[in-house]
PDB file of C-alpha atoms in Angstrom:
ATOM      1  CA  UNK A   1    -118.789-139.770 -69.351  1.00 49.00           C
ATOM      2  CA  UNK A   2    -118.820-143.387 -68.022  1.00 53.00           C
ATOM      3  CA  UNK A   3    -115.663-142.672 -66.016  1.00 50.00           C
ATOM      4  CA  UNK A   4    -117.325-139.641 -64.456  1.00 53.00           C
ATOM      5  CA  UNK A   5    -120.308-141.787 -63.441  1.00 51.00           C
ATOM      6  CA  UNK A   6    -118.057-144.483 -61.976  1.00 49.00           C
ATOM      7  CA  UNK A   7    -116.022-141.831 -60.169  1.00 48.00           C
ATOM      8  CA  UNK A   8    -119.189-140.342 -58.694  1.00 52.00           C
ATOM      9  CA  UNK A   9    -120.304-143.723 -57.359  1.00 52.00           C
ATOM     10  CA  UNK A  10    -116.809-144.371 -55.976  1.00 51.00           C
ATOM     11  CA  UNK A  11    -116.824-141.019 -54.205  1.00 53.00           C
ATOM     12  CA  UNK A  12    -120.325-141.598 -52.832  1.00 61.00           C
ATOM     13  CA  UNK A  13    -119.251-145.093 -51.642  1.00 60.00           C
ATOM     14  CA  UNK A  14    -116.329-143.549 -49.753  1.00 66.00           C
ATOM     15  CA  UNK A  15    -118.713-141.211 -47.964  1.00 72.00           C
ATOM     16  CA  UNK A  16    -120.811-144.079 -46.561  1.00 68.00           C
ATOM     17  CA  UNK A  17    -120.274-145.208 -43.012  1.00 77.00           C
ATOM     18  CA  UNK A  18    -118.871-148.688 -42.339  1.00 80.00           C
ATOM     19  CA  UNK A  19    -122.226-149.649 -40.867  1.00 85.00           C
ATOM     20  CA  UNK A  20    -124.059-148.613 -44.036  1.00 81.00           C
ATOM     21  CA  UNK A  21    -121.581-150.528 -46.198  1.00 81.00           C
ATOM     22  CA  UNK A  22    -122.038-153.646 -44.051  1.00 87.00           C
ATOM     23  CA  UNK A  23    -125.801-153.325 -44.369  1.00 91.00           C
ATOM     24  CA  UNK A  24    -125.557-153.015 -48.141  1.00 88.00           C
ATOM     25  CA  UNK A  25    -123.268-156.041 -48.264  1.00 90.00           C
ATOM     26  CA  UNK A  26    -125.684-158.012 -46.091  1.00 92.00           C
ATOM     27  CA  UNK A  27    -128.543-157.029 -48.390  1.00 94.00           C
ATOM     28  CA  UNK A  28    -126.543-158.019 -51.464  1.00 93.00           C
ATOM     29  CA  UNK A  29    -125.677-161.370 -49.882  1.00 96.00           C
ATOM     30  CA  UNK A  30    -129.339-161.986 -48.999  1.00 96.00           C
ATOM     31  CA  UNK A  31    -130.399-161.136 -52.543  1.00 96.00           C
ATOM     32  CA  UNK A  32    -127.795-163.456 -54.112  1.00 97.00           C
ATOM     33  CA  UNK A  33    -128.695-166.198 -51.608  1.00 97.00           C
ATOM     34  CA  UNK A  34    -132.396-165.968 -52.541  1.00 98.00           C
ATOM     35  CA  UNK A  35    -131.622-165.746 -56.259  1.00 97.00           C
ATOM     36  CA  UNK A  36    -129.633-168.963 -56.280  1.00 97.00           C
ATOM     37  CA  UNK A  37    -131.825-170.768 -53.740  1.00 98.00           C
ATOM     38  CA  UNK A  38    -134.936-170.180 -55.803  1.00 98.00           C
ATOM     39  CA  UNK A  39    -133.059-170.880 -59.021  1.00 96.00           C
ATOM     40  CA  UNK A  40    -131.560-174.079 -57.627  1.00 97.00           C
ATOM     41  CA  UNK A  41    -134.958-175.341 -56.516  1.00 98.00           C
ATOM     42  CA  UNK A  42    -136.363-174.521 -59.960  1.00 96.00           C
ATOM     43  CA  UNK A  43    -133.794-176.851 -61.510  1.00 97.00           C
ATOM     44  CA  UNK A  44    -135.490-179.729 -59.698  1.00 97.00           C
ATOM     45  CA  UNK A  45    -139.097-178.552 -59.635  1.00 97.00           C
ATOM     46  CA  UNK A  46    -139.124-177.426 -63.289  1.00 95.00           C
ATOM     47  CA  UNK A  47    -136.473-179.659 -64.793  1.00 96.00           C
ATOM     48  CA  UNK A  48    -138.169-180.005 -68.197  1.00 95.00           C
ATOM     49  CA  UNK A  49    -138.613-176.221 -68.478  1.00 92.00           C
ATOM     50  CA  UNK A  50    -134.997-175.601 -67.481  1.00 95.00           C
ATOM     51  CA  UNK A  51    -133.832-178.187 -70.044  1.00 96.00           C
ATOM     52  CA  UNK A  52    -135.435-176.170 -72.862  1.00 95.00           C
ATOM     53  CA  UNK A  53    -132.947-173.336 -72.400  1.00 94.00           C
ATOM     54  CA  UNK A  54    -129.889-175.552 -72.632  1.00 96.00           C
ATOM     55  CA  UNK A  55    -128.354-174.965 -76.082  1.00 96.00           C
ATOM     56  CA  UNK A  56    -128.521-178.066 -78.308  1.00 95.00           C
ATOM     57  CA  UNK A  57    -124.736-178.273 -78.626  1.00 95.00           C
ATOM     58  CA  UNK A  58    -124.389-178.987 -74.895  1.00 95.00           C
ATOM     59  CA  UNK A  59    -124.744-182.740 -74.245  1.00 96.00           C
ATOM     60  CA  UNK A  60    -126.899-184.316 -71.549  1.00 97.00           C
ATOM     61  CA  UNK A  61    -129.224-181.385 -70.826  1.00 96.00           C
ATOM     62  CA  UNK A  62    -130.983-183.133 -67.937  1.00 97.00           C
ATOM     63  CA  UNK A  63    -127.684-183.833 -66.156  1.00 97.00           C
ATOM     64  CA  UNK A  64    -126.499-180.289 -66.864  1.00 97.00           C
ATOM     65  CA  UNK A  65    -129.679-178.830 -65.349  1.00 97.00           C
ATOM     66  CA  UNK A  66    -129.574-181.094 -62.273  1.00 98.00           C
ATOM     67  CA  UNK A  67    -125.863-180.638 -61.609  1.00 97.00           C
ATOM     68  CA  UNK A  68    -126.045-176.871 -62.019  1.00 97.00           C
ATOM     69  CA  UNK A  69    -129.038-176.872 -59.643  1.00 98.00           C
ATOM     70  CA  UNK A  70    -126.988-178.718 -57.033  1.00 98.00           C
ATOM     71  CA  UNK A  71    -124.171-176.168 -57.415  1.00 98.00           C
ATOM     72  CA  UNK A  72    -126.613-173.249 -57.153  1.00 98.00           C
ATOM     73  CA  UNK A  73    -127.988-174.673 -53.889  1.00 98.00           C
ATOM     74  CA  UNK A  74    -124.507-175.435 -52.515  1.00 98.00           C
ATOM     75  CA  UNK A  75    -123.312-171.935 -53.412  1.00 98.00           C
ATOM     76  CA  UNK A  76    -126.341-170.341 -51.805  1.00 98.00           C
ATOM     77  CA  UNK A  77    -125.846-172.376 -48.650  1.00 97.00           C
ATOM     78  CA  UNK A  78    -122.147-171.468 -48.617  1.00 97.00           C
ATOM     79  CA  UNK A  79    -123.043-167.775 -48.559  1.00 96.00           C
ATOM     80  CA  UNK A  80    -124.673-168.285 -45.158  1.00 95.00           C
ATOM     81  CA  UNK A  81    -121.486-169.517 -43.486  1.00 94.00           C
ATOM     82  CA  UNK A  82    -118.976-166.686 -43.227  1.00 92.00           C
ATOM     83  CA  UNK A  83    -115.810-168.827 -43.547  1.00 93.00           C
ATOM     84  CA  UNK A  84    -117.162-170.359 -46.760  1.00 94.00           C
ATOM     85  CA  UNK A  85    -118.618-167.128 -48.175  1.00 95.00           C
ATOM     86  CA  UNK A  86    -115.685-166.067 -50.397  1.00 95.00           C
ATOM     87  CA  UNK A  87    -115.327-169.536 -51.926  1.00 96.00           C
ATOM     88  CA  UNK A  88    -119.098-169.845 -52.378  1.00 97.00           C
ATOM     89  CA  UNK A  89    -119.225-166.433 -54.022  1.00 96.00           C
ATOM     90  CA  UNK A  90    -116.456-167.247 -56.479  1.00 96.00           C
ATOM     91  CA  UNK A  91    -118.077-170.600 -57.233  1.00 97.00           C
ATOM     92  CA  UNK A  92    -121.371-168.841 -57.991  1.00 98.00           C
ATOM     93  CA  UNK A  93    -119.468-166.327 -60.110  1.00 97.00           C
ATOM     94  CA  UNK A  94    -117.987-169.157 -62.200  1.00 98.00           C
ATOM     95  CA  UNK A  95    -121.378-170.889 -62.408  1.00 97.00           C
ATOM     96  CA  UNK A  96    -123.029-167.673 -63.568  1.00 97.00           C
ATOM     97  CA  UNK A  97    -120.439-167.350 -66.313  1.00 96.00           C
ATOM     98  CA  UNK A  98    -120.927-171.011 -67.242  1.00 95.00           C
ATOM     99  CA  UNK A  99    -124.662-170.565 -67.852  1.00 94.00           C
ATOM    100  CA  UNK A 100    -124.137-167.582 -70.150  1.00 94.00           C
ATOM    101  CA  UNK A 101    -124.567-169.754 -73.288  1.00 94.00           C
ATOM    102  CA  UNK A 102    -128.157-170.426 -72.195  1.00 94.00           C
ATOM    103  CA  UNK A 103    -128.918-166.688 -72.064  1.00 93.00           C
ATOM    104  CA  UNK A 104    -127.309-166.133 -75.468  1.00 94.00           C
ATOM    105  CA  UNK A 105    -129.179-169.113 -76.930  1.00 96.00           C
ATOM    106  CA  UNK A 106    -132.501-167.732 -75.702  1.00 94.00           C
ATOM    107  CA  UNK A 107    -131.696-164.324 -77.183  1.00 94.00           C
ATOM    108  CA  UNK A 108    -130.686-165.897 -80.525  1.00 95.00           C
ATOM    109  CA  UNK A 109    -133.747-168.184 -80.674  1.00 94.00           C
ATOM    110  CA  UNK A 110    -136.621-166.109 -79.205  1.00 94.00           C
ATOM    111  CA  UNK A 111    -139.221-168.019 -81.213  1.00 95.00           C
ATOM    112  CA  UNK A 112    -138.488-171.084 -79.059  1.00 94.00           C
ATOM    113  CA  UNK A 113    -139.538-169.133 -75.958  1.00 92.00           C
ATOM    114  CA  UNK A 114    -142.863-167.516 -76.910  1.00 91.00           C
ATOM    115  CA  UNK A 115    -143.844-167.026 -73.263  1.00 90.00           C
ATOM    116  CA  UNK A 116    -140.879-164.760 -72.599  1.00 92.00           C
ATOM    117  CA  UNK A 117    -141.082-161.185 -73.948  1.00 94.00           C
ATOM    118  CA  UNK A 118    -138.136-160.224 -76.134  1.00 94.00           C
ATOM    119  CA  UNK A 119    -137.284-157.275 -73.874  1.00 94.00           C
ATOM    120  CA  UNK A 120    -136.853-159.759 -70.982  1.00 94.00           C
ATOM    121  CA  UNK A 121    -134.508-161.901 -73.095  1.00 93.00           C
ATOM    122  CA  UNK A 122    -132.506-158.798 -73.949  1.00 93.00           C
ATOM    123  CA  UNK A 123    -132.372-157.690 -70.335  1.00 95.00           C
ATOM    124  CA  UNK A 124    -130.922-161.007 -69.155  1.00 92.00           C
ATOM    125  CA  UNK A 125    -127.301-160.288 -70.110  1.00 92.00           C
ATOM    126  CA  UNK A 126    -127.094-156.811 -68.475  1.00 93.00           C
ATOM    127  CA  UNK A 127    -128.841-158.197 -65.407  1.00 94.00           C
ATOM    128  CA  UNK A 128    -126.363-161.031 -65.372  1.00 94.00           C
ATOM    129  CA  UNK A 129    -123.517-158.495 -65.441  1.00 93.00           C
ATOM    130  CA  UNK A 130    -125.056-156.742 -62.430  1.00 93.00           C
ATOM    131  CA  UNK A 131    -125.449-160.093 -60.646  1.00 95.00           C
ATOM    132  CA  UNK A 132    -121.784-160.898 -61.370  1.00 95.00           C
ATOM    133  CA  UNK A 133    -120.780-157.533 -59.873  1.00 92.00           C
ATOM    134  CA  UNK A 134    -122.735-158.287 -56.689  1.00 93.00           C
ATOM    135  CA  UNK A 135    -121.260-161.772 -56.422  1.00 95.00           C
ATOM    136  CA  UNK A 136    -117.731-160.404 -56.953  1.00 93.00           C
ATOM    137  CA  UNK A 137    -118.318-157.776 -54.286  1.00 92.00           C
ATOM    138  CA  UNK A 138    -119.382-160.478 -51.828  1.00 93.00           C
ATOM    139  CA  UNK A 139    -116.340-162.603 -52.702  1.00 92.00           C
ATOM    140  CA  UNK A 140    -113.888-159.700 -52.450  1.00 89.00           C
ATOM    141  CA  UNK A 141    -115.439-158.377 -49.216  1.00 86.00           C
ATOM    142  CA  UNK A 142    -115.329-161.818 -47.601  1.00 67.00           C
ATOM    143  CA  UNK A 143    -111.728-162.403 -48.644  1.00 55.00           C
ATOM    144  CA  UNK A 144    -110.713-158.944 -47.375  1.00 55.00           C
ATOM    145  CA  UNK A 145    -112.445-159.580 -44.072  1.00 59.00           C
ATOM    146  CA  UNK A 146    -110.605-162.896 -43.747  1.00 53.00           C
ATOM    147  CA  UNK A 147    -107.250-161.204 -44.377  1.00 54.00           C
ATOM    148  CA  UNK A 148    -108.066-158.524 -41.808  1.00 53.00           C
ATOM    149  CA  UNK A 149    -108.977-161.181 -39.271  1.00 56.00           C
ATOM    150  CA  UNK A 150    -112.493-159.890 -38.736  1.00 53.00           C
TER     151      UNK A 150
END
């Protein structure tokens, strides 16, 4: 069943015009840019709140939050410059993987985050997988465009 669904999407994707694909890619890039721009700013504006989700086994939570905020902002900015887009996308991909322990920690310790509904904690990992897929698409598309000389 899952292969049939994937095959259907693949077939539908092949039926889209190049213009439509470019628009979808532009929309995905804008979404990822906004996601990491807002998230990066939050690392500085809400440092104490962000520090609460750092698992206790990770040392120097303030430094981790601030450094990851810098990388989120650098990655977001890199998405805006076409030559840097593939590298920025893969950097954001790695960063997104690196923060996975925070999502798992929140899911394992929901009582520490009473303001966040449990369904939202549970949705974080599947949403992160979707975000990773978008970021990978941006990185692959940018690298392919570079190889094609476009």
